[in-house]
GROMACS .gro file of C-alpha atoms in nm:
model
  472
    1MET     CA    1   1.078  -5.676   0.764
    2ASP     CA    2   1.397  -5.504   0.811
    3LYS     CA    3   1.462  -5.121   0.841
    4ASN     CA    4   1.568  -5.098   0.478
    5GLU     CA    5   1.216  -5.285   0.341
    6TYR     CA    6   1.038  -5.079   0.648
    7LYS     CA    7   1.188  -4.690   0.489
    8ALA     CA    8   1.086  -4.825   0.159
    9TRP     CA    9   0.711  -4.882   0.209
   10LYS     CA   10   0.715  -4.596   0.457
   11GLU     CA   11   0.881  -4.376   0.127
   12LYS     CA   12   0.615  -4.525  -0.080
   13LEU     CA   13   0.294  -4.503   0.098
   14LEU     CA   14   0.306  -4.247   0.322
   15SER     CA   15   0.248  -3.845   0.287
   16THR     CA   16   0.593  -3.667   0.386
   17LYS     CA   17   0.549  -3.300   0.350
   18LYS     CA   18   0.847  -3.086   0.291
   19ASN     CA   19   0.963  -2.696   0.302
   20GLY     CA   20   0.937  -2.535  -0.034
   21TYR     CA   21   1.300  -2.429  -0.016
   22ASP     CA   22   1.404  -2.812   0.007
   23LYS     CA   23   1.245  -2.841  -0.343
   24LEU     CA   24   1.305  -2.565  -0.482
   25ASP     CA   25   1.552  -2.553  -0.770
   26PRO     CA   26   1.779  -2.282  -0.680
   27ALA     CA   27   1.842  -2.164  -0.991
   28GLU     CA   28   1.485  -2.026  -1.038
   29LEU     CA   29   1.532  -1.785  -0.745
   30PRO     CA   30   1.607  -1.513  -0.946
   31ALA     CA   31   1.333  -1.532  -1.114
   32MET     CA   32   1.076  -1.592  -0.829
   33GLU     CA   33   1.292  -1.200  -0.667
   34ALA     CA   34   1.176  -1.097  -1.005
   35TYR     CA   35   0.834  -1.187  -1.037
   36CYS     CA   36   0.769  -1.066  -0.665
   37ALA     CA   37   0.973  -0.740  -0.753
   38ASP     CA   38   0.679  -0.719  -1.035
   39TYR     CA   39   0.434  -0.795  -0.767
   40LYS     CA   40   0.502  -0.529  -0.536
   41ALA     CA   41   0.481  -0.251  -0.818
   42PHE     CA   42   0.162  -0.414  -0.939
   43LEU     CA   43  -0.024  -0.392  -0.560
   44ASP     CA   44   0.126   0.005  -0.514
   45ALA     CA   45  -0.077   0.071  -0.866
   46SER     CA   46  -0.364  -0.105  -0.755
   47LYS     CA   47  -0.503  -0.033  -0.428
   48THR     CA   48  -0.855  -0.044  -0.547
   49GLU     CA   49  -1.027  -0.238  -0.754
   50ARG     CA   50  -1.059   0.011  -1.000
   51LEU     CA   51  -0.719   0.077  -1.027
   52CYS     CA   52  -0.612  -0.294  -1.071
   53ALA     CA   53  -0.844  -0.308  -1.326
   54ALA     CA   54  -0.683  -0.028  -1.543
   55GLU     CA   55  -0.331  -0.137  -1.406
   56SER     CA   56  -0.462  -0.521  -1.595
   57ILE     CA   57  -0.565  -0.356  -1.895
   58ARG     CA   58  -0.237  -0.179  -1.935
   59LEU     CA   59  -0.032  -0.438  -1.874
   60ALA     CA   60  -0.244  -0.667  -2.126
   61GLU     CA   61  -0.225  -0.411  -2.426
   62ALA     CA   62   0.144  -0.422  -2.346
   63ALA     CA   63   0.176  -0.778  -2.406
   64GLY     CA   64  -0.057  -0.726  -2.724
   65TYR     CA   65  -0.377  -0.793  -2.571
   66ARG     CA   66  -0.681  -0.555  -2.778
   67PRO     CA   67  -0.998  -0.487  -2.633
   68TYR     CA   68  -1.315  -0.740  -2.814
   69THR     CA   69  -1.562  -0.599  -3.000
   70ARG     CA   70  -1.859  -0.808  -3.153
   71ASP     CA   71  -1.743  -0.761  -3.480
   72MET     CA   72  -1.412  -0.904  -3.429
   73VAL     CA   73  -1.292  -1.232  -3.615
   74LEU     CA   74  -1.151  -1.435  -3.376
   75ARG     CA   75  -0.845  -1.681  -3.513
   76GLU     CA   76  -0.629  -1.869  -3.295
   77GLY     CA   77  -0.366  -1.705  -3.100
   78ASP     CA   78  -0.566  -1.373  -3.096
   79LYS     CA   79  -0.514  -1.186  -2.745
   80VAL     CA   80  -0.844  -0.975  -2.654
   81TYR     CA   81  -0.982  -0.841  -2.326
   82VAL     CA   82  -1.332  -0.689  -2.217
   83SER     CA   83  -1.360  -0.451  -1.965
   84ASN     CA   84  -1.680  -0.437  -1.735
   85ARG     CA   85  -1.724  -0.083  -1.620
   86GLY     CA   86  -1.372  -0.035  -1.510
   87LYS     CA   87  -1.438  -0.251  -1.223
   88ALA     CA   88  -1.330  -0.623  -1.390
   89VAL     CA   89  -1.166  -0.750  -1.641
   90MET     CA   90  -1.172  -1.075  -1.881
   91LEU     CA   91  -0.899  -1.168  -2.084
   92ALA     CA   92  -0.838  -1.438  -2.368
   93HIS     CA   93  -0.548  -1.595  -2.555
   94ILE     CA   94  -0.734  -1.829  -2.828
   95GLY     CA   95  -0.617  -2.181  -2.886
   96TRP     CA   96  -0.617  -2.419  -3.187
   97LYS     CA   97  -0.897  -2.601  -3.012
   98SER     CA   98  -1.217  -2.520  -3.070
   99LEU     CA   99  -1.393  -2.416  -2.808
  100ALA     CA  100  -1.619  -2.710  -2.807
  101ALA     CA  101  -1.279  -2.872  -2.628
  102GLY     CA  102  -1.360  -2.614  -2.333
  103ALA     CA  103  -1.176  -2.330  -2.184
  104GLN     CA  104  -0.870  -2.309  -1.914
  105ILE     CA  105  -1.029  -2.067  -1.738
  106ALA     CA  106  -0.809  -1.854  -1.365
  107ALA     CA  107  -1.087  -1.673  -1.215
  108ALA     CA  108  -0.967  -1.393  -0.928
  109HIS     CA  109  -1.089  -1.138  -0.784
  110ILE     CA  110  -0.950  -0.793  -0.714
  111ASP     CA  111  -1.189  -0.611  -0.451
  112SER     CA  112  -1.029  -0.617  -0.106
  113PRO     CA  113  -1.204  -0.519   0.242
  114ARG     CA  114  -1.204  -0.127   0.278
  115LEU     CA  115  -1.348   0.163   0.412
  116ASP     CA  116  -1.660   0.336   0.171
  117LEU     CA  117  -1.790   0.689   0.129
  118LYS     CA  118  -2.137   0.740   0.285
  119PRO     CA  119  -2.384   0.859   0.064
  120ASN     CA  120  -2.387   1.188   0.257
  121PRO     CA  121  -2.057   1.156   0.432
  122LEU     CA  122  -1.937   1.503   0.511
  123TYR     CA  123  -1.999   1.667   0.845
  124GLU     CA  124  -1.835   1.879   1.125
  125GLU     CA  125  -1.771   1.815   1.512
  126GLY     CA  126  -1.565   1.991   1.783
  127GLU     CA  127  -1.479   2.225   1.494
  128MET     CA  128  -1.262   1.962   1.317
  129ALA     CA  129  -1.429   1.820   0.959
  130TYR     CA  130  -1.483   1.453   0.932
  131PHE     CA  131  -1.584   1.206   0.645
  132LYS     CA  132  -1.842   0.934   0.743
  133THR     CA  133  -1.738   0.548   0.616
  134HIS     CA  134  -1.930   0.220   0.574
  135TYR     CA  135  -1.671  -0.075   0.561
  136TYR     CA  136  -1.685  -0.282   0.310
  137GLY     CA  137  -1.595  -0.654   0.340
  138GLY     CA  138  -1.521  -0.822   0.656
  139ILE     CA  139  -1.264  -0.632   0.865
  140ARG     CA  140  -1.132  -0.588   1.200
  141LYS     CA  141  -1.245  -0.248   1.295
  142TYR     CA  142  -1.004  -0.212   1.550
  143GLN     CA  143  -0.728  -0.271   1.305
  144TRP     CA  144  -0.819   0.065   1.111
  145VAL     CA  145  -0.771   0.306   1.368
  146THR     CA  146  -0.417   0.516   1.360
  147ILE     CA  147  -0.319   0.427   1.042
  148PRO     CA  148  -0.283   0.642   0.780
  149LEU     CA  149  -0.536   0.622   0.495
  150VAL     CA  150  -0.543   0.722   0.138
  151LEU     CA  151  -0.895   0.774  -0.067
  152HIS     CA  152  -0.919   0.720  -0.403
  153GLY     CA  153  -1.220   0.624  -0.681
  154VAL     CA  154  -1.464   0.859  -0.900
  155ALA     CA  155  -1.746   1.122  -0.825
  156VAL     CA  156  -1.947   1.209  -1.155
  157LEU     CA  157  -2.106   1.587  -1.118
  158ARG     CA  158  -2.430   1.716  -1.197
  159ASP     CA  159  -2.316   1.800  -1.496
  160GLY     CA  160  -2.211   1.394  -1.557
  161THR     CA  161  -1.848   1.507  -1.591
  162ARG     CA  162  -1.656   1.201  -1.438
  163VAL     CA  163  -1.341   1.303  -1.210
  164THR     CA  164  -1.074   1.070  -1.068
  165VAL     CA  165  -1.046   1.148  -0.709
  166ASN     CA  166  -0.703   1.094  -0.542
  167ILE     CA  167  -0.631   1.199  -0.201
  168GLY     CA  168  -0.306   1.087  -0.019
  169ALA     CA  169  -0.143   0.937  -0.266
  170ASP     CA  170   0.066   1.081  -0.480
  171PRO     CA  171   0.441   1.237  -0.329
  172GLY     CA  172   0.366   1.515  -0.064
  173ASP     CA  173  -0.012   1.464  -0.045
  174PRO     CA  174  -0.158   1.482   0.343
  175LYS     CA  175  -0.306   1.142   0.460
  176LEU     CA  176  -0.584   1.085   0.612
  177VAL     CA  177  -0.636   0.913   0.957
  178ILE     CA  178  -0.927   0.763   1.199
  179THR     CA  179  -0.883   0.841   1.555
  180ASP     CA  180  -0.849   0.631   1.921
  181LEU     CA  181  -0.923   0.701   2.230
  182LEU     CA  182  -0.571   0.746   2.449
  183PRO     CA  183  -0.540   0.452   2.719
  184HIS     CA  184  -0.557   0.667   2.982
  185LEU     CA  185  -0.940   0.751   2.838
  186ALA     CA  186  -0.993   0.377   2.771
  187GLN     CA  187  -1.081   0.209   3.080
  188GLU     CA  188  -1.428   0.147   2.931
  189GLN     CA  189  -1.386   0.065   2.610
  190SER     CA  190  -1.117  -0.184   2.719
  191LYS     CA  191  -1.379  -0.406   2.895
  192LYS     CA  192  -1.558  -0.473   2.598
  193PRO     CA  193  -1.526  -0.741   2.341
  194LEU     CA  194  -1.258  -0.670   2.053
  195GLY     CA  195  -1.562  -0.700   1.797
  196GLU     CA  196  -1.753  -0.407   1.965
  197ALA     CA  197  -1.478  -0.196   2.072
  198ILE     CA  198  -1.451   0.069   1.787
  199PRO     CA  199  -1.802   0.059   1.633
  200GLY     CA  200  -1.848   0.070   1.258
  201GLU     CA  201  -2.038   0.408   1.311
  202THR     CA  202  -1.703   0.595   1.481
  203LEU     CA  203  -1.470   0.484   1.186
  204ASN     CA  204  -1.489   0.847   1.036
  205LEU     CA  205  -1.172   1.045   0.860
  206LEU     CA  206  -1.018   1.307   0.990
  207LEU     CA  207  -1.032   1.576   0.718
  208GLY     CA  208  -0.891   1.904   0.874
  209SER     CA  209  -0.911   2.169   1.123
  210GLN     CA  210  -0.807   2.514   0.991
  211PRO     CA  211  -1.146   2.711   0.958
  212LEU     CA  212  -1.263   2.964   0.681
  213GLY     CA  213  -1.438   3.267   0.749
  214GLY     CA  214  -1.505   3.475   1.018
  215GLU     CA  215  -1.557   3.339   1.372
  216GLU     CA  216  -1.911   3.450   1.379
  217GLU     CA  217  -1.993   3.187   1.098
  218SER     CA  218  -2.064   2.811   1.183
  219GLY     CA  219  -1.938   2.477   0.969
  220ARG     CA  220  -1.635   2.701   0.888
  221VAL     CA  221  -1.375   2.366   0.830
  222LYS     CA  222  -1.648   2.179   0.695
  223LEU     CA  223  -1.682   2.488   0.409
  224ALA     CA  224  -1.275   2.513   0.392
  225VAL     CA  225  -1.248   2.135   0.321
  226MET     CA  226  -1.545   2.152   0.087
  227LYS     CA  227  -1.407   2.448  -0.087
  228LEU     CA  228  -1.073   2.244  -0.089
  229LEU     CA  229  -1.186   1.987  -0.299
  230TYR     CA  230  -1.409   2.171  -0.525
  231ASP     CA  231  -1.040   2.367  -0.617
  232LYS     CA  232  -0.892   2.071  -0.681
  233TYR     CA  233  -1.228   1.839  -0.841
  234GLY     CA  234  -1.497   2.047  -0.909
  235LEU     CA  235  -1.676   1.844  -0.622
  236THR     CA  236  -2.015   2.043  -0.445
  237GLU     CA  237  -2.117   1.837  -0.119
  238ASP     CA  238  -2.437   1.742  -0.363
  239ASP     CA  239  -2.172   1.561  -0.579
  240PHE     CA  240  -2.078   1.305  -0.316
  241THR     CA  241  -2.418   1.114  -0.383
  242SER     CA  242  -2.277   1.020  -0.760
  243ALA     CA  243  -1.941   0.876  -0.576
  244GLU     CA  244  -1.728   0.581  -0.529
  245LEU     CA  245  -1.474   0.699  -0.306
  246GLU     CA  246  -1.280   0.423  -0.073
  247ALA     CA  247  -1.023   0.474   0.194
  248VAL     CA  248  -0.748   0.234   0.204
  249PRO     CA  249  -0.374   0.180   0.356
  250ALA     CA  250  -0.147   0.449   0.269
  251VAL     CA  251   0.148   0.192   0.265
  252ASN     CA  252   0.361   0.007  -0.020
  253ALA     CA  253   0.460  -0.295  -0.031
  254CYS     CA  254   0.732  -0.440   0.124
  255ASP     CA  255   0.999  -0.697   0.192
  256ILE     CA  256   0.919  -0.814   0.546
  257GLY     CA  257   1.211  -1.100   0.727
  258LEU     CA  258   1.569  -1.061   0.788
  259ASP     CA  259   1.557  -1.272   0.508
  260ARG     CA  260   1.365  -1.085   0.279
  261SER     CA  261   1.208  -1.364   0.231
  262LEU     CA  262   0.799  -1.236   0.267
  263ILE     CA  263   0.608  -0.929   0.133
  264GLY     CA  264   0.416  -0.733   0.359
  265ALA     CA  265   0.149  -0.565   0.185
  266TYR     CA  266  -0.229  -0.426   0.185
  267GLY     CA  267  -0.474  -0.585  -0.070
  268HIS     CA  268  -0.301  -0.910  -0.095
  269ASP     CA  269  -0.624  -1.137  -0.128
  270ASP     CA  270  -0.660  -1.127  -0.376
  271ARG     CA  271  -0.461  -0.971  -0.583
  272VAL     CA  272  -0.167  -1.184  -0.525
  273CYS     CA  273  -0.384  -1.461  -0.699
  274ALA     CA  274  -0.515  -1.224  -0.984
  275TYR     CA  275  -0.119  -1.116  -1.072
  276ALA     CA  276  -0.062  -1.494  -1.056
  277ALA     CA  277  -0.327  -1.550  -1.309
  278LEU     CA  278  -0.326  -1.220  -1.515
  279ARG     CA  279   0.101  -1.273  -1.552
  280ALA     CA  280   0.054  -1.617  -1.644
  281LEU     CA  281  -0.142  -1.571  -1.939
  282LEU     CA  282   0.021  -1.276  -2.038
  283ASP     CA  283   0.358  -1.470  -2.022
  284LEU     CA  284   0.223  -1.735  -2.289
  285ARG     CA  285   0.479  -1.721  -2.545
  286GLU     CA  286   0.285  -2.018  -2.772
  287THR     CA  287  -0.049  -2.005  -2.875
  288PRO     CA  288  -0.237  -2.310  -2.590
  289GLU     CA  289  -0.406  -2.620  -2.677
  290ARG     CA  290  -0.726  -2.500  -2.512
  291THR     CA  291  -0.811  -2.137  -2.515
  292ALA     CA  292  -0.680  -1.980  -2.184
  293VAL     CA  293  -0.929  -1.740  -2.010
  294CYS     CA  294  -0.819  -1.526  -1.723
  295MET     CA  295  -1.129  -1.391  -1.501
  296LEU     CA  296  -1.051  -1.108  -1.235
  297ALA     CA  297  -1.417  -1.049  -1.101
  298ASP     CA  298  -1.498  -0.762  -0.853
  299LYS     CA  299  -1.773  -0.793  -0.553
  300GLU     CA  300  -1.599  -1.098  -0.418
  301GLU     CA  301  -1.591  -0.982  -0.026
  302ILE     CA  302  -1.933  -0.871  -0.032
  303GLY     CA  303  -2.129  -1.158  -0.195
  304SER     CA  304  -1.972  -1.152  -0.582
  305ASP     CA  305  -2.314  -0.953  -0.627
  306GLY     CA  306  -2.416  -0.694  -0.878
  307VAL     CA  307  -2.298  -0.615  -1.214
  308THR     CA  308  -1.934  -0.652  -1.181
  309GLY     CA  309  -1.921  -0.957  -0.986
  310MET     CA  310  -1.895  -1.283  -1.080
  311GLN     CA  311  -2.242  -1.425  -1.017
  312SER     CA  312  -2.317  -1.150  -1.283
  313ALA     CA  313  -2.386  -1.225  -1.669
  314ALA     CA  314  -2.098  -1.089  -1.769
  315PHE     CA  315  -1.845  -1.375  -1.796
  316ASP     CA  316  -2.139  -1.584  -1.952
  317THR     CA  317  -2.219  -1.323  -2.203
  318PHE     CA  318  -1.819  -1.311  -2.283
  319MET     CA  319  -1.736  -1.652  -2.336
  320GLU     CA  320  -2.104  -1.677  -2.555
  321ASP     CA  321  -1.906  -1.461  -2.767
  322LEU     CA  322  -1.614  -1.618  -2.786
  323CYS     CA  323  -1.771  -1.919  -2.881
  324ALA     CA  324  -2.048  -1.759  -3.115
  325ALA     CA  325  -1.686  -1.680  -3.328
  326GLN     CA  326  -1.683  -2.060  -3.337
  327ASP     CA  327  -2.011  -2.127  -3.415
  328VAL     CA  328  -2.027  -2.351  -3.069
  329PRO     CA  329  -2.290  -2.352  -2.781
  330LEU     CA  330  -2.177  -2.198  -2.458
  331ARG     CA  331  -2.324  -2.499  -2.274
  332VAL     CA  332  -2.098  -2.746  -2.445
  333CYS     CA  333  -1.805  -2.495  -2.383
  334LEU     CA  334  -1.859  -2.477  -2.000
  335GLU     CA  335  -1.931  -2.885  -1.922
  336SER     CA  336  -1.558  -2.949  -2.121
  337SER     CA  337  -1.397  -2.632  -1.927
  338PHE     CA  338  -1.205  -2.645  -1.617
  339CYS     CA  339  -1.150  -2.328  -1.333
  340LEU     CA  340  -0.918  -2.286  -1.066
  341SER     CA  341  -1.067  -2.026  -0.855
  342ALA     CA  342  -0.755  -1.825  -0.733
  343ASP     CA  343  -0.812  -1.655  -0.388
  344VAL     CA  344  -0.592  -1.733  -0.108
  345THR     CA  345  -0.630  -1.921   0.200
  346ALA     CA  346  -0.538  -1.866   0.596
  347ALA     CA  347  -0.190  -1.939   0.654
  348TYR     CA  348  -0.092  -2.110   0.975
  349ASP     CA  349   0.021  -1.882   1.259
  350PRO     CA  350   0.143  -2.060   1.580
  351ASP     CA  351   0.032  -1.728   1.765
  352TYR     CA  352  -0.308  -1.850   1.729
  353SER     CA  353  -0.278  -2.230   1.679
  354GLU     CA  354  -0.595  -2.303   1.852
  355VAL     CA  355  -0.755  -2.189   1.511
  356PHE     CA  356  -0.628  -2.383   1.290
  357GLU     CA  357  -0.636  -2.769   1.213
  358LYS     CA  358  -0.266  -2.814   1.182
  359ARG     CA  359  -0.298  -3.190   0.986
  360ASN     CA  360  -0.527  -2.963   0.750
  361ALA     CA  361  -0.353  -2.589   0.759
  362ALA     CA  362  -0.214  -2.396   0.490
  363GLN     CA  363   0.186  -2.387   0.548
  364VAL     CA  364   0.414  -2.065   0.471
  365ASN     CA  365   0.670  -2.183   0.216
  366TYR     CA  366   0.506  -2.521   0.144
  367GLY     CA  367   0.342  -2.366  -0.202
  368VAL     CA  368   0.048  -2.287  -0.392
  369GLY     CA  369  -0.267  -2.405  -0.155
  370LEU     CA  370  -0.530  -2.632  -0.294
  371CYS     CA  371  -0.883  -2.637  -0.113
  372LYS     CA  372  -1.106  -2.907  -0.202
  373TYR     CA  373  -1.450  -2.693  -0.076
  374THR     CA  374  -1.427  -2.391   0.155
  375GLY     CA  375  -1.758  -2.247   0.317
  376SER     CA  376  -1.819  -2.315   0.655
  377ARG     CA  377  -1.914  -2.563   0.928
  378GLY     CA  378  -2.067  -2.855   0.727
  379LYS     CA  379  -1.943  -2.698   0.398
  380SER     CA  380  -2.228  -2.497   0.349
  381GLY     CA  381  -2.168  -2.224   0.078
  382SER     CA  382  -1.892  -2.452  -0.111
  383SER     CA  383  -1.845  -2.609  -0.433
  384ASP     CA  384  -1.649  -2.928  -0.312
  385ALA     CA  385  -1.495  -3.003  -0.586
  386ASP     CA  386  -1.504  -3.414  -0.685
  387ALA     CA  387  -1.205  -3.627  -0.666
  388GLU     CA  388  -1.138  -3.617  -1.034
  389THR     CA  389  -1.116  -3.279  -1.065
  390VAL     CA  390  -0.835  -3.280  -0.775
  391GLY     CA  391  -0.647  -3.572  -0.918
  392TYR     CA  392  -0.667  -3.324  -1.249
  393VAL     CA  393  -0.491  -3.034  -1.099
  394ARG     CA  394  -0.243  -3.264  -0.910
  395GLY     CA  395  -0.152  -3.405  -1.190
  396LEU     CA  396  -0.105  -3.100  -1.406
  397PHE     CA  397   0.121  -2.945  -1.115
  398ASP     CA  398   0.299  -3.230  -1.045
  399ALA     CA  399   0.394  -3.233  -1.432
  400GLU     CA  400   0.534  -2.911  -1.455
  401GLY     CA  401   0.637  -2.909  -1.130
  402VAL     CA  402   0.494  -2.723  -0.895
  403ILE     CA  403   0.529  -2.698  -0.525
  404TRP     CA  404   0.170  -2.727  -0.357
  405GLN     CA  405   0.022  -2.850  -0.070
  406ILE     CA  406  -0.352  -2.974   0.025
  407THR     CA  407  -0.537  -2.699   0.282
  408GLU     CA  408  -0.858  -2.651   0.466
  409LEU     CA  409  -0.971  -2.343   0.610
  410GLY     CA  410  -0.953  -2.317   0.946
  411LYS     CA  411  -1.086  -2.631   1.201
  412VAL     CA  412  -1.445  -2.712   1.108
  413ASP     CA  413  -1.692  -2.567   1.379
  414VAL     CA  414  -1.445  -2.219   1.398
  415GLY     CA  415  -1.537  -2.025   1.113
  416GLY     CA  416  -1.507  -2.002   0.735
  417GLY     CA  417  -1.444  -1.820   0.415
  418GLY     CA  418  -1.604  -1.848   0.056
  419THR     CA  419  -1.478  -1.778  -0.302
  420VAL     CA  420  -1.610  -1.749  -0.636
  421ALA     CA  421  -1.554  -2.122  -0.696
  422MET     CA  422  -1.908  -2.172  -0.575
  423TYR     CA  423  -2.021  -1.974  -0.907
  424MET     CA  424  -1.782  -2.062  -1.146
  425ALA     CA  425  -1.896  -2.427  -1.047
  426ASN     CA  426  -2.295  -2.348  -1.102
  427ARG     CA  427  -2.210  -2.300  -1.421
  428ASN     CA  428  -2.072  -2.662  -1.472
  429ILE     CA  429  -1.754  -2.574  -1.499
  430ALA     CA  430  -1.525  -2.784  -1.302
  431THR     CA  431  -1.334  -2.576  -1.074
  432LEU     CA  432  -1.145  -2.619  -0.763
  433ASP     CA  433  -0.970  -2.371  -0.527
  434ALA     CA  434  -0.624  -2.276  -0.497
  435GLY     CA  435  -0.427  -1.996  -0.427
  436VAL     CA  436  -0.174  -1.818  -0.156
  437PRO     CA  437  -0.177  -1.875   0.195
  438VAL     CA  438  -0.156  -1.541   0.381
  439LEU     CA  439  -0.095  -1.447   0.717
  440SER     CA  440  -0.292  -1.214   0.883
  441MET     CA  441  -0.578  -1.184   0.611
  442HIS     CA  442  -0.834  -0.919   0.571
  443SER     CA  443  -0.594  -0.675   0.797
  444PRO     CA  444  -0.476  -0.323   0.667
  445PHE     CA  445  -0.178  -0.520   0.603
  446GLU     CA  446  -0.076  -0.876   0.484
  447THR     CA  447   0.154  -1.089   0.456
  448VAL     CA  448   0.258  -1.376   0.255
  449ALA     CA  449   0.567  -1.561   0.111
  450LYS     CA  450   0.789  -1.538  -0.219
  451LEU     CA  451   0.767  -1.853  -0.260
  452ASP     CA  452   0.426  -1.905  -0.221
  453CYS     CA  453   0.357  -1.619  -0.457
  454TRP     CA  454   0.575  -1.776  -0.707
  455GLU     CA  455   0.483  -2.150  -0.694
  456THR     CA  456   0.070  -1.974  -0.736
  457TYR     CA  457   0.191  -1.830  -1.088
  458LYS     CA  458   0.336  -2.194  -1.163
  459GLY     CA  459   0.025  -2.352  -1.093
  460MET     CA  460  -0.148  -2.108  -1.350
  461ARG     CA  461   0.098  -2.151  -1.573
  462ALA     CA  462   0.042  -2.530  -1.600
  463VAL     CA  463  -0.303  -2.419  -1.622
  464TYR     CA  464  -0.325  -2.231  -1.895
  465GLN     CA  465  -0.044  -2.494  -2.078
  466ALA     CA  466  -0.217  -2.802  -2.057
  467ARG     CA  467  -0.216  -3.060  -2.311
  468LYS     CA  468  -0.489  -3.242  -2.125
  469GLY     CA  469  -0.836  -3.084  -2.089
  470ILE     CA  470  -1.028  -3.215  -1.755
  471ARG     CA  471  -1.249  -3.422  -2.030
  472GLY     CA  472  -0.937  -3.552  -2.188
   0.00000   0.00000   0.00000
């Protein structure tokens, strides 16, 4: 075999990974930058699942979507959405084919790891006032101390009035913080394992130190803080019982790197995929062949349970209503549908190479990562997409010039993670995970590559616009 023949066989038979910038058409760069600028603005407006749902609805209505009601007659080309308790959103662009041919679905989640206030959060100690928190989702607790935090959420007062709470997000607002030990006194703390050095019960938000009333009174700082909250929101201490308040990082999204090729922000997991799924749907200029559905779910970080999670019947109800409008049984629609479970994956980090299996790790700037399975160790808790489903997505992406990579979440026995994929697959929907590789995932400040964000958007668009369904 001569050199030319060897080279030809090598190119024909062996896989060759390439950096996405070696594949990307330079003409796409302005569109990529514009998309990422819009995404950063979306992130800044979407620090919690409630804020993200509200911003998603605002963008959808601007694109011509309207709230769905059961008395509505649906025709091809119609654009509708349903808000599930203000914490999850389902949208559909009705296709010109019957739902009996299935729907093209992208499902992402809009909740992120954070600190929730406990039901009885307020206390005073050492003449300083604090809120006690209960962390939500998988966090590394040491990362949440000594950083500026803001508080978002809602409270329902004794009389039933619902008030929106925002502490720290507006210009000029004060921020909150969780304190930590100075190194001079942290000898014992430093001996503890990283996961134990900051106990969950010490993740307490510092609220203030200025007392109210005479020096003979007790609890003066706590009362001063409570009065500030009452003056602004009408809150009393008992109202925390029916409040849902979340502490999240105060930092806004920004470019990272001298070349500005990356984006740093809180909440990339999973709003980077949620935005791609939403934006690709809103950008559809023509009626799709099959109905295009975007599912933005809550509660993924704690198992997808609850009325706003992916395991809720809310999604089935939405799809059943759409099917009923066309006299199509729901089961017929679902068995012919395809879902791209849009969730992030771990990006290979050279500083921690020992936990990655490099041949199968997602790399920054190599495009959207396809994950055949997630779960942990022996694929536990995974939908494990079949070859036909992976082949279907591969064909869609290649046809539309989407830059993609096949990935796995770390070494087999190191850990693992989950997505909403299994819950869609349990509905008899062919499902595959796909998403943006993330550095520092689940931290208060994650990092992603602009190219990967752009290619994920293109992948969502390819799914919605597909001329061929998963079953032909």
